[in-house]
XYZ file of C-alpha atoms in Angstrom:
90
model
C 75.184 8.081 77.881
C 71.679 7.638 77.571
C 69.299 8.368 81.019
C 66.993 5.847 81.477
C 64.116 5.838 83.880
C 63.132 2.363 85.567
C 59.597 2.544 86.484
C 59.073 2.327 90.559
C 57.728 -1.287 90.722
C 60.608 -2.504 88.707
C 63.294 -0.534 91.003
C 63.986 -3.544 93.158
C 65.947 -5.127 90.445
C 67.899 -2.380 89.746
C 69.258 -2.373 93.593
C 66.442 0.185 94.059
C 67.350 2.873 91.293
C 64.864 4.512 89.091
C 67.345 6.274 87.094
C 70.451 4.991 84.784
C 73.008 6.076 82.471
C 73.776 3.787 80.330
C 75.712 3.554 76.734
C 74.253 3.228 73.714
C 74.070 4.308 70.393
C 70.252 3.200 69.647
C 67.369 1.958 72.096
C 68.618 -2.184 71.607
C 72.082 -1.165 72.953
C 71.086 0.288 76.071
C 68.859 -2.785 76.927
C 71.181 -5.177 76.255
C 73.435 -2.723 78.683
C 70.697 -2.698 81.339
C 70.277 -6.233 80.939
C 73.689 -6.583 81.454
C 73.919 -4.510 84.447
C 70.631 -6.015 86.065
C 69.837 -9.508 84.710
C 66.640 -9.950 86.925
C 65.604 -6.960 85.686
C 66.150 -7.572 81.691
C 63.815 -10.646 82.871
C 61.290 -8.609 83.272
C 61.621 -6.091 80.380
C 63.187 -8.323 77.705
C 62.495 -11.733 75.843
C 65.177 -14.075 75.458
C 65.745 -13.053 72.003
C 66.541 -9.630 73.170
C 62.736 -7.643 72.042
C 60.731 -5.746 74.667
C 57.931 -7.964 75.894
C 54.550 -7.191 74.586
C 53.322 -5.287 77.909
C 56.396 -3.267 78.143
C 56.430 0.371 75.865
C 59.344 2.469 75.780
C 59.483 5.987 74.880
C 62.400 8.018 74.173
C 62.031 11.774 75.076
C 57.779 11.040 75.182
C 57.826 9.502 71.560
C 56.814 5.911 71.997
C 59.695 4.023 69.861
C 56.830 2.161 68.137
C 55.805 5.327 66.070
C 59.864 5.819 65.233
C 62.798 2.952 64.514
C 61.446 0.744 67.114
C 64.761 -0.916 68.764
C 66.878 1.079 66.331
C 65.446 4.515 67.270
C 68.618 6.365 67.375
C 69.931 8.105 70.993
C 72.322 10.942 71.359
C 73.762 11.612 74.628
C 70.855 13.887 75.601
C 68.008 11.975 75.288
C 65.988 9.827 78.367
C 64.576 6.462 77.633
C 61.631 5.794 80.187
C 60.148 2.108 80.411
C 56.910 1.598 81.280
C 54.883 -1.928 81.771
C 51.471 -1.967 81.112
C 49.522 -3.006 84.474
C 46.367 -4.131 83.919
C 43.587 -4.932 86.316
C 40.060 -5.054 87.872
């Protein structure tokens, strides 16, 4: 299993958790787990088709999965897969 850390202002639709285990052999299975788990909460991280939405980065052990696979970035049972929306502001 794969920890995953929800950021705090996303919490609420995870029935207040900021931290997860969830399955998954690269980053796209343990979305589509979380968004299985926590609908409301995919919502807000995931499009429709399944992608993290533009404002959303996600870094597996602090390497932002842009600068590896992307959604195929490999996971081993070790690794933590934080989530972080960008907030922007003024």
């Amino acid at each position: 299993m794969t920890h995953v850390e929800i950021p705090p202002a996303l919490a609420c639709y995870a029935d207040g958790r900021q931290e997860l285990n969830l399955p998954g052999a690269v980053v796209q299975d343990v979305l589509t787990a979380l968004r299985q788990r926590y609908p409301e909460l995919g919502r807000h991280l995931l499009r429709p088709d399944g992608t993290l939405r533009s404002y959303v980065n996600a870094y597996v052990n602090e390497a932002d999965i842009r600068t590896l696979a992307q959604l195929q970035t490999p996971l081993s049972e070790n690794d933590t897969l934080t989530l972080v929306p960008s907030i922007a502001g003024g």
